[in-house]
mmCIF file of C-alpha atoms in Angstrom:
data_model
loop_
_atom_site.group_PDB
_atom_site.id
_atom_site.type_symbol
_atom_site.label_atom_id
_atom_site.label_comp_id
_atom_site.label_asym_id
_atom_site.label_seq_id
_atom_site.Cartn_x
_atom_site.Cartn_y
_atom_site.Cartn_z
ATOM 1 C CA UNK G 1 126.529 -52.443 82.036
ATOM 2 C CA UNK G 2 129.669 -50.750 82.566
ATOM 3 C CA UNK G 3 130.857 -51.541 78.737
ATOM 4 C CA UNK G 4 127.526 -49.815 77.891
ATOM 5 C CA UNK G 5 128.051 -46.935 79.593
ATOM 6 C CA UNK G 6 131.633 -46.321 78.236
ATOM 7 C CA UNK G 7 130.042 -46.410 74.813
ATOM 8 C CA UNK G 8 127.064 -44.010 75.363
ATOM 9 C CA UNK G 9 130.154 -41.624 76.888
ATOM 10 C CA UNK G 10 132.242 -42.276 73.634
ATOM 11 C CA UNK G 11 129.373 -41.309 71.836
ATOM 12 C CA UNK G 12 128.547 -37.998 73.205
ATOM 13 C CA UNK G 13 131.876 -37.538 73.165
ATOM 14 C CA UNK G 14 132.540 -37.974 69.209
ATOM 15 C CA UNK G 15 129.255 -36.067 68.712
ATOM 16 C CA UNK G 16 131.028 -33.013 70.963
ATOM 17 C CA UNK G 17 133.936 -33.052 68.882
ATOM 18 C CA UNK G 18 131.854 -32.900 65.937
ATOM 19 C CA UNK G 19 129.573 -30.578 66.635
ATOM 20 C CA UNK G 20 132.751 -28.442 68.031
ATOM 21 C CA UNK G 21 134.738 -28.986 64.525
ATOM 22 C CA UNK G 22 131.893 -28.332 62.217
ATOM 23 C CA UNK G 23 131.080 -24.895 64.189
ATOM 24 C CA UNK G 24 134.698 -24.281 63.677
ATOM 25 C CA UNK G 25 134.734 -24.898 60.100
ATOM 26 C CA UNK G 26 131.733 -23.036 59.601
ATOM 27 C CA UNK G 27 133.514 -19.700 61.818
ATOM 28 C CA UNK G 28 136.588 -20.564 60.702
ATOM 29 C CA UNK G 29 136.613 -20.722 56.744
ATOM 30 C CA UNK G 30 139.481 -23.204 56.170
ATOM 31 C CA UNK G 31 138.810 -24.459 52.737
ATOM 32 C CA UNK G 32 138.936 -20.177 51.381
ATOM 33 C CA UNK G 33 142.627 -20.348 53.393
ATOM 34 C CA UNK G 34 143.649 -23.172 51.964
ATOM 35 C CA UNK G 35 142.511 -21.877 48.402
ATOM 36 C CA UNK G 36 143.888 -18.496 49.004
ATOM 37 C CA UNK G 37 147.341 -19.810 49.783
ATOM 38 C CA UNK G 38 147.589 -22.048 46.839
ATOM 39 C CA UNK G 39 146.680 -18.813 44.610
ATOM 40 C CA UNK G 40 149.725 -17.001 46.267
ATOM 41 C CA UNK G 41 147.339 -14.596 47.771
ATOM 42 C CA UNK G 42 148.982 -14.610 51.629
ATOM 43 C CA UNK G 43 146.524 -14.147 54.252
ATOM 44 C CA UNK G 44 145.867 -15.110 57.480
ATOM 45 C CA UNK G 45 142.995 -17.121 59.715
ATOM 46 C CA UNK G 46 142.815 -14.322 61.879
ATOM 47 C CA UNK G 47 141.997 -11.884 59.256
ATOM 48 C CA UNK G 48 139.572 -14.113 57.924
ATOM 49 C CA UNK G 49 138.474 -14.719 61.378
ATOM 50 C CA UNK G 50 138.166 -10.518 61.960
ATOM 51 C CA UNK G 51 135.920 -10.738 58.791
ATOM 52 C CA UNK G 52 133.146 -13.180 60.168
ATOM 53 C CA UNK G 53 133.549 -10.719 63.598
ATOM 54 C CA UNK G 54 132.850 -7.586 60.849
ATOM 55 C CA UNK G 55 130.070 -9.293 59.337
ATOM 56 C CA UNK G 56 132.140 -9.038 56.292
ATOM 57 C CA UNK G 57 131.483 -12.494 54.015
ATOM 58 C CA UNK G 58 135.530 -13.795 53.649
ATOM 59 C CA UNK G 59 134.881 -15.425 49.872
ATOM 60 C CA UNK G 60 133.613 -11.498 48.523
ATOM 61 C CA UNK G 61 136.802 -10.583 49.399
ATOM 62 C CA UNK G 62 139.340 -13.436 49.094
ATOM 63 C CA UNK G 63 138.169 -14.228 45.307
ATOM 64 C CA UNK G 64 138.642 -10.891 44.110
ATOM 65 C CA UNK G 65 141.769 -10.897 45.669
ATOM 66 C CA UNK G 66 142.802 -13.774 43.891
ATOM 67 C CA UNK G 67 141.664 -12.451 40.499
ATOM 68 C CA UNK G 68 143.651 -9.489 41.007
ATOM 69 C CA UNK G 69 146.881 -11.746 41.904
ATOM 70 C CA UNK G 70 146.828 -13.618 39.453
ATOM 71 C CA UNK G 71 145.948 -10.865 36.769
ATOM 72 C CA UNK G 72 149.714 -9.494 38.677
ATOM 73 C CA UNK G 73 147.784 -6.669 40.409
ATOM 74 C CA UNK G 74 148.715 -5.557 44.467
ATOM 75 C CA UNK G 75 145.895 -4.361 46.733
ATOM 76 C CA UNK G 76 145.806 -4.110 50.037
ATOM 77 C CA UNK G 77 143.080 -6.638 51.586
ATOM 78 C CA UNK G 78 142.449 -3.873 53.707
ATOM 79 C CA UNK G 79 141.182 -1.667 50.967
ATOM 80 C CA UNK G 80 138.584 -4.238 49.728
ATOM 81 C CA UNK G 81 137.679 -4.678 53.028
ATOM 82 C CA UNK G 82 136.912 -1.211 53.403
ATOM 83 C CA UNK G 83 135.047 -0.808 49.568
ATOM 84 C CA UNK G 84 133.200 -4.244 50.696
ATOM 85 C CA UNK G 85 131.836 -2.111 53.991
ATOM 86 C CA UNK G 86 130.794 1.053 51.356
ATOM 87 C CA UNK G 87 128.572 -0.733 49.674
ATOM 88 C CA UNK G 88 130.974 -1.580 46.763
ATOM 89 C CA UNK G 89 131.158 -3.844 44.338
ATOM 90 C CA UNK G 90 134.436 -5.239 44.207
ATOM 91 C CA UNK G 91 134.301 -7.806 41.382
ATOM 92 C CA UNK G 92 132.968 -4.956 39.137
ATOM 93 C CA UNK G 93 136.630 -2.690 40.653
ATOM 94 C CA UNK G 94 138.185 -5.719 40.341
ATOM 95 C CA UNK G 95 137.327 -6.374 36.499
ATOM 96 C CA UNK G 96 137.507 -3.181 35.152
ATOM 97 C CA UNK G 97 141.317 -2.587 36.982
ATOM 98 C CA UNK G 98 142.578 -5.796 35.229
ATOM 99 C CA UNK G 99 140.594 -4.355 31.785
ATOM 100 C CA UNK G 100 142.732 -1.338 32.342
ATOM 101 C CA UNK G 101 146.216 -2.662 32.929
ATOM 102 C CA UNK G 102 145.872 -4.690 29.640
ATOM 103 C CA UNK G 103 144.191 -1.574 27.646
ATOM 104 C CA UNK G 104 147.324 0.577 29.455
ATOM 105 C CA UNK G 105 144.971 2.809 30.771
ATOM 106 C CA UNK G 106 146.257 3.835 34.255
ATOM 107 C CA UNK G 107 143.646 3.144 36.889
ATOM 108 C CA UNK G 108 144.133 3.553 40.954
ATOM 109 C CA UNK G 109 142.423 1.166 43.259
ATOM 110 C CA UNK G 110 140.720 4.621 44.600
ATOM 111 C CA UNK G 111 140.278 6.011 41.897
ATOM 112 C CA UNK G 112 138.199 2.830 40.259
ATOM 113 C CA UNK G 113 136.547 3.063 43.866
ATOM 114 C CA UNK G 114 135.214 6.326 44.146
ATOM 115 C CA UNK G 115 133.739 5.683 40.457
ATOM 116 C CA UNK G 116 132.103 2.692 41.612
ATOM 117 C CA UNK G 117 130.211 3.730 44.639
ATOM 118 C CA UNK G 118 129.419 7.322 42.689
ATOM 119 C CA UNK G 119 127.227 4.771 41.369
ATOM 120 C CA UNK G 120 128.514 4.542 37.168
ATOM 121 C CA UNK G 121 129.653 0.793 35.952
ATOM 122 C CA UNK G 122 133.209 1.280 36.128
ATOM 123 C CA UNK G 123 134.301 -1.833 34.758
ATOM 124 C CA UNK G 124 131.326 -0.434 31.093
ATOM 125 C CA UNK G 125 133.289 3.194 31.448
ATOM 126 C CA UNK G 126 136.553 1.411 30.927
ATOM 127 C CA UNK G 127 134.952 -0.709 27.985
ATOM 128 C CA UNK G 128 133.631 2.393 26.443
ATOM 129 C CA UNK G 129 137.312 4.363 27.052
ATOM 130 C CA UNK G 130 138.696 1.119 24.932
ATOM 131 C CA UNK G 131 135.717 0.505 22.511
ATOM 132 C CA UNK G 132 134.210 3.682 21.740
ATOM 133 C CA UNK G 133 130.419 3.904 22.445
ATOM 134 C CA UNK G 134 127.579 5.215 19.953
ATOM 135 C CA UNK G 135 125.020 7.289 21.197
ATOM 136 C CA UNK G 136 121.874 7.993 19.114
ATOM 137 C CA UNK G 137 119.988 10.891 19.305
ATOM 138 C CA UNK G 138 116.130 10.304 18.611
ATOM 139 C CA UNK G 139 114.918 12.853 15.585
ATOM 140 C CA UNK G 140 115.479 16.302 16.257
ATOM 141 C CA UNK G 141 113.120 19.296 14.495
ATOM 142 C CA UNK G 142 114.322 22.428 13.812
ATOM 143 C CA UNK G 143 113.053 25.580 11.423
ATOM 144 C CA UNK G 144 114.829 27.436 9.183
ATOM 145 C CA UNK G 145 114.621 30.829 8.684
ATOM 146 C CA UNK G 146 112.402 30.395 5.062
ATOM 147 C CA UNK G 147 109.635 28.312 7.515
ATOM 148 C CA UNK G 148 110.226 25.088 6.685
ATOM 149 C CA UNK G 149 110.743 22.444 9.409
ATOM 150 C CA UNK G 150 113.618 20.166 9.504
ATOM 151 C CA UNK G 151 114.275 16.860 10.992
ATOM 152 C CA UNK G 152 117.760 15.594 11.830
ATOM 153 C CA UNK G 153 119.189 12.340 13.943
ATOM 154 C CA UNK G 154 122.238 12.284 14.579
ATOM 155 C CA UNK G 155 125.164 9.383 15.856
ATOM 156 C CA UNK G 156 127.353 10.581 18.369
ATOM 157 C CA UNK G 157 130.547 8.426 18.527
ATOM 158 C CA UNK G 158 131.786 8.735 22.717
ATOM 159 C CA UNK G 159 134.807 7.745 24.313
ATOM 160 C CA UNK G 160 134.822 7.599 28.192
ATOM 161 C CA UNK G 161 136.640 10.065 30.156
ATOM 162 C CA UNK G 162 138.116 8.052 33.503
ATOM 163 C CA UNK G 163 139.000 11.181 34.955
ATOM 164 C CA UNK G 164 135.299 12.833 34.763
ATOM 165 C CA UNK G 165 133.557 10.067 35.652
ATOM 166 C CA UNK G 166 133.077 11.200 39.169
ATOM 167 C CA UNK G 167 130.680 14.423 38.665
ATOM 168 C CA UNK G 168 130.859 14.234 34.820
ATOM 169 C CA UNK G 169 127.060 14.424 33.001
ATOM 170 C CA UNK G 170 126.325 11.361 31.192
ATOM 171 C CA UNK G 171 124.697 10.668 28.080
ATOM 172 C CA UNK G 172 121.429 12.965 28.444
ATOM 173 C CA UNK G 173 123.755 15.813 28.775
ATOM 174 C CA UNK G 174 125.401 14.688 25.585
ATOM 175 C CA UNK G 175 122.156 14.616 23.865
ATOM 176 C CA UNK G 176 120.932 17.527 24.563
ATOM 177 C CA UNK G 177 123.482 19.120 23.797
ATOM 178 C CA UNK G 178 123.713 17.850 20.402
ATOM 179 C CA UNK G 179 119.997 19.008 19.959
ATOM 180 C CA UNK G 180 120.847 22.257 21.101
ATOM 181 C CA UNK G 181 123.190 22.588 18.205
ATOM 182 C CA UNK G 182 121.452 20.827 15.659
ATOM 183 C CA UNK G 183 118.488 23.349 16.398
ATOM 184 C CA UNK G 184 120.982 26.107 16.476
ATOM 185 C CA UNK G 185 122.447 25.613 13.080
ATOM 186 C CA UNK G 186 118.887 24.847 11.531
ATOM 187 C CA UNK G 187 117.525 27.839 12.397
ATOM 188 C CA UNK G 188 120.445 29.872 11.330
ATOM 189 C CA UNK G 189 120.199 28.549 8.020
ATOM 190 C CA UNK G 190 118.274 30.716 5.376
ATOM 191 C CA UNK G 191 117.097 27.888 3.313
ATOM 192 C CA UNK G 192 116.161 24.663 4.304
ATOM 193 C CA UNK G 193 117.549 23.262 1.303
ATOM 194 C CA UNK G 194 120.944 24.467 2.135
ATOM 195 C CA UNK G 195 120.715 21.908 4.900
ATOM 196 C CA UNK G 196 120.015 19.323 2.681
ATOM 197 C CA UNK G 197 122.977 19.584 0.327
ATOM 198 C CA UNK G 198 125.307 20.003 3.488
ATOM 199 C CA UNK G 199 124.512 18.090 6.773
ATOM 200 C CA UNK G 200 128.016 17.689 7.426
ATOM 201 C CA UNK G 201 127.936 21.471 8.395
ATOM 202 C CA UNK G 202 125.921 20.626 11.045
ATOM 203 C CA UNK G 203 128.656 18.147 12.484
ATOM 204 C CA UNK G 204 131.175 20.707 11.841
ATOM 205 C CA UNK G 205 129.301 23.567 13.945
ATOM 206 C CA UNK G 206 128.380 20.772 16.926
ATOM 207 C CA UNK G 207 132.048 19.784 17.341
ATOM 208 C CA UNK G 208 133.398 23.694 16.916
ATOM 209 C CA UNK G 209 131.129 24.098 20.044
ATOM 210 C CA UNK G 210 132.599 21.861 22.673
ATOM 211 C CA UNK G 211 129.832 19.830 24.188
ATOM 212 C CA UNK G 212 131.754 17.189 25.903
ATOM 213 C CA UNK G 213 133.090 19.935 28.205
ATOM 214 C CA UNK G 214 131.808 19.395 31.894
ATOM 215 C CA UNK G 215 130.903 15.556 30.801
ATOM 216 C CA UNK G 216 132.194 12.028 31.206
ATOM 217 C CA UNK G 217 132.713 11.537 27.485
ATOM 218 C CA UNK G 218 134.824 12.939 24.899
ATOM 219 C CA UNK G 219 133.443 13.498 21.674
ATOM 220 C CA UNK G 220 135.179 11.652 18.820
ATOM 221 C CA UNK G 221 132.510 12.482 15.945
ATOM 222 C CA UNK G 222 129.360 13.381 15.433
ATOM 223 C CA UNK G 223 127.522 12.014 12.103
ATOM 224 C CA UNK G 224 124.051 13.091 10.638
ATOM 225 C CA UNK G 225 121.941 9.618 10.158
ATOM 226 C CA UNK G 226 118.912 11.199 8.620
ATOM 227 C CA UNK G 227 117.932 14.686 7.730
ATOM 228 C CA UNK G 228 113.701 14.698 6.573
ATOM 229 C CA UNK G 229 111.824 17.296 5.693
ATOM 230 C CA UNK G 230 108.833 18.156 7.580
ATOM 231 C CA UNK G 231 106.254 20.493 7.441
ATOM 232 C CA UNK G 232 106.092 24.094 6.429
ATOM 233 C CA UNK G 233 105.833 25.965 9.769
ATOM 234 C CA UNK G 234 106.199 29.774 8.113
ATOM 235 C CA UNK G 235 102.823 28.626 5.863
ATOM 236 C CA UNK G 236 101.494 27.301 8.617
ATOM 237 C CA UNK G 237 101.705 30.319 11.250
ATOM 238 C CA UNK G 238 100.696 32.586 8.719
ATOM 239 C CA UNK G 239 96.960 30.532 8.487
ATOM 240 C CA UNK G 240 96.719 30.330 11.655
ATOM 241 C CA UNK G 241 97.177 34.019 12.003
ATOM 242 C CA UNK G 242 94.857 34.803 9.091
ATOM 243 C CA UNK G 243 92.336 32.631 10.749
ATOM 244 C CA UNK G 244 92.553 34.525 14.410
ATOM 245 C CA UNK G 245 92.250 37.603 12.370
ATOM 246 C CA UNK G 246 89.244 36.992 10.773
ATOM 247 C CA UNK G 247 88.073 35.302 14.250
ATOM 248 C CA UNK G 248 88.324 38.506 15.817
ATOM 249 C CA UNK G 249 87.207 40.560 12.518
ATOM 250 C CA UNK G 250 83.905 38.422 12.997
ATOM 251 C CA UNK G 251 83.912 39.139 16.686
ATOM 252 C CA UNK G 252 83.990 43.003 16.157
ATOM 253 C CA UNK G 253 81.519 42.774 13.278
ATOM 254 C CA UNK G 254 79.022 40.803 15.634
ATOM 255 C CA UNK G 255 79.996 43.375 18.392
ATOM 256 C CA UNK G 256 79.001 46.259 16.032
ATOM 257 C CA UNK G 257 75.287 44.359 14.741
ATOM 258 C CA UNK G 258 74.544 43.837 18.833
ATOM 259 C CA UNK G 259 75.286 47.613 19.211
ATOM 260 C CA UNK G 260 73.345 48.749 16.227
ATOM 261 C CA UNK G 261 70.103 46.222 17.062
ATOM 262 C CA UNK G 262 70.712 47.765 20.951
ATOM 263 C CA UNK G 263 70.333 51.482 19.262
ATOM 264 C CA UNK G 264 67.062 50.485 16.876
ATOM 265 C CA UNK G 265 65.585 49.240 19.661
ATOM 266 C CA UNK G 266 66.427 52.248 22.013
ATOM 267 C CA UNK G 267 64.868 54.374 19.121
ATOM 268 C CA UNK G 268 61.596 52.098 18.811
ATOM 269 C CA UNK G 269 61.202 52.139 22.668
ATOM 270 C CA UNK G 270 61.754 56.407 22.512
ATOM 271 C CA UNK G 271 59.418 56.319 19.125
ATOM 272 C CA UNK G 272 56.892 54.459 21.002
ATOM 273 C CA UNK G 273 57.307 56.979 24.176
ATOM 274 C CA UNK G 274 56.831 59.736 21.839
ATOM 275 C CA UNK G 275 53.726 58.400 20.119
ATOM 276 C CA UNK G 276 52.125 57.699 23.304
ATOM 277 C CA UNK G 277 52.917 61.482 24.037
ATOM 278 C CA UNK G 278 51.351 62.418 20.840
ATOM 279 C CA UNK G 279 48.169 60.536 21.743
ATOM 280 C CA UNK G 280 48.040 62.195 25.024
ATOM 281 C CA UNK G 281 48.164 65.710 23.463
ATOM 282 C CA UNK G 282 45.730 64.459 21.520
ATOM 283 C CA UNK G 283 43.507 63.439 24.075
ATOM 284 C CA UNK G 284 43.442 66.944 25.635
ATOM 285 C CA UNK G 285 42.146 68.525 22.499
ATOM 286 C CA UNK G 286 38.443 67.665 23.234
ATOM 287 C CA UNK G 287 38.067 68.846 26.430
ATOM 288 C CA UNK G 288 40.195 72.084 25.158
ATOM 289 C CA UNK G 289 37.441 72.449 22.272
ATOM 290 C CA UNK G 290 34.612 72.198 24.950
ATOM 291 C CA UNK G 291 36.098 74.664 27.194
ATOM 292 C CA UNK G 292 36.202 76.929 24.268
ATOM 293 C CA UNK G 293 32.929 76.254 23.419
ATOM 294 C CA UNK G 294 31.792 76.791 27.189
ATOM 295 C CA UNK G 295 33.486 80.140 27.146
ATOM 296 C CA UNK G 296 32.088 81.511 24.105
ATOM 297 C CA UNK G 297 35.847 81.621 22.097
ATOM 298 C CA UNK G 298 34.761 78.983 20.038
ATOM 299 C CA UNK G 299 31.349 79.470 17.936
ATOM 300 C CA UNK G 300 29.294 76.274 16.361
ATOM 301 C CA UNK G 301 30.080 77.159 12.734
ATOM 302 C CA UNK G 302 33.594 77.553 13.538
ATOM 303 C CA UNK G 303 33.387 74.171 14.832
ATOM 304 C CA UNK G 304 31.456 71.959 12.116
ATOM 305 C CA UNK G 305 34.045 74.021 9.847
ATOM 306 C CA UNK G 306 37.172 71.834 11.800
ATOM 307 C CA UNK G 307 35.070 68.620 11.613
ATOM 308 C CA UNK G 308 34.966 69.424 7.715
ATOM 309 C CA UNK G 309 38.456 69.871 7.609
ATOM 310 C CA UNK G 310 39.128 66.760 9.656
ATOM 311 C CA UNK G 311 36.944 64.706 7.157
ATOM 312 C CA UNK G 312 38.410 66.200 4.498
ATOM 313 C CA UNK G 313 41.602 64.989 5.401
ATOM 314 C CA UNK G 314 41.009 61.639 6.071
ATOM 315 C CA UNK G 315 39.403 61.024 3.087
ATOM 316 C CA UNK G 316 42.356 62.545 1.387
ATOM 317 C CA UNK G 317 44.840 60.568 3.300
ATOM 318 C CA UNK G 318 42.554 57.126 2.694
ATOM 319 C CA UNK G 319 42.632 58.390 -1.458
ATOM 320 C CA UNK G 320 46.440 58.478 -0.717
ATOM 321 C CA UNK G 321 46.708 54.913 0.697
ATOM 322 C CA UNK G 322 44.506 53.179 -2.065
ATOM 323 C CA UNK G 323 46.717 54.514 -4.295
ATOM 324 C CA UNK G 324 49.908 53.728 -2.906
ATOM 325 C CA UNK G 325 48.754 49.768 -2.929
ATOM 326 C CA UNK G 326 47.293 50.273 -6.322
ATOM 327 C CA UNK G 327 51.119 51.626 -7.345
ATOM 328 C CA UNK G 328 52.918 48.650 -5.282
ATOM 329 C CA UNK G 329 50.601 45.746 -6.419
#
């Protein structure tokens, strides 16, 4: 029984110490020490231990470190520590600082710092200040003075500027800037055709300009890729001119038939108010002729006489109207 026991205790005992030494291993990273001091990168368990306390991860910062040892750069662990904590990425700082001391390019810790957590690939801007970049602009149009429309890309050959990086415009700026010019020289242009036979002028006025100024490239070249001809914008304005001219000629000849049908009718309703006038003047001339007749200024002869008259003149008016259809038949 008691044999028993002392095992059960023994066992408990082993799985404390286990228990105990993994949760130490897994606080405490030894295996990152040991690898660390192997690498000649000097550091300590209690800074590794401050790390875990930080809620810093130890290997984002100890393999960097290394790297940069080995590649025969000194930073202070403190630093990373610190970039780590920005929201940095030090393998990216890391990379492009070793890039630079074999390119010769001279790079600060802080300076490769600030450019990383400004948010531009610092380890691509060194790249690009070692390999120059090409930057294609899509196809431009521009018009020249004679109307014709003109459409250029062009291939702008960059080199990164380290020291801009932090505020410098990036490659939108650059490429509209180059349209600015392209459009610029275009239109200055008399002839479209002079264009054509030189589209290295338009290089040469781009570059005379200084667009990189204020960005975080610097402007080796700029070549013309394609130069088309498109269509003829002076022809084209001037039909679509002629066309809203006669649009509003037709408008103001319409305006002017409304205002003339508006007037005949005005005179057919002021013909038909004067006719209706007419036949109530005409309406009063009986009962004039029988109060004339009543009074004694009218005598029966004189009267028959008028009736004559009247049938007289109808007949002569109904002689007139035969004869007028006779003529027009």
């Amino acid at each position: 029984m008691n044999e028993t026991s002392s095992w059960i205790g023994l066992a408990i005992i082993a799985i404390i110490v286990l228990v105990i030494i993994s949760l130490f291993l897994r606080f405490v990273p030894v295996g990152l020490w040991v690898t660390a001091y192997f690498s000649g990168v000097k550091i300590g368990i209690g800074t590794l231990v401050g790390m875990r306390l930080r809620r810093v991860i130890p290997s984002h910062i100890v393999r960097p470190l290394i790297k940069a040892t080995k590649a025969g750069l000194v930073i202070n662990i403190n630093d990373l520590e610190a970039h780590y904590l920005a929201g940095g990425d030090i393998n990216q700082v890391i990379d492009a600082l070793i890039a630079a001391e074999r390119a010769n390019i001279p790079l600060k810790f802080e300076q490769a710092a600030a450019i990383d957590l400004a948010g531009r690939n610092v380890f691509e801007a060194v790249q690009v200040s070692v390999n120059p970049k090409v930057i294609e602009t899509p196809f431009i149009a521009a018009v020249a003075k004679n109307g014709i429309e003109v459409r250029v890309k062009a291939k702008v050959t960059v080199r990164a500027n380290i020291e801009r990086l932090v505020g410098g415009a990036g490659e939108d700026t650059i490429i509209a800037r180059v349209g600015e010019g392209i459009v610029t020289t275009v239109g200055s242009s008399k002839d479209h055709s002079a264009v054509l036979e030189n589209p290295d002028g338009i290089s040469k006025t781009i570059l005379s300009k200084g667009l990189d100024s204020g960005t975080a490239f610097e402007i080796l070249s700029i070549d013309i890729a394609d130069v088309d001809v498109g269509r003829n914008i002076g022809a084209q304005l001037q039909t679509e001119q002629a066309q809203a001219d006669k649009n509003i000629a037709q408008a103001k000849a319409e305006e002017r038939r409304s205002m003339a049908i508006a007037e005949e009718q005005e005179m057919q309703a002021e013909t038909q108010r004067m006719r209706a006038k007419v036949v109530e003047a005409e309406s009063q001339v009986p009962l004039a002729l029988a109060d004339a007749l009543k009074s004694g200024n009218l005598g029966v002869m004189d009267y028959y006489n008028m009736k004559n008259i009247n049938a007289d003149t109808d007949m002569r008016s109904s002689i007139s109207d035969s004869s007028k259809r006779e003529s027009d038949e």
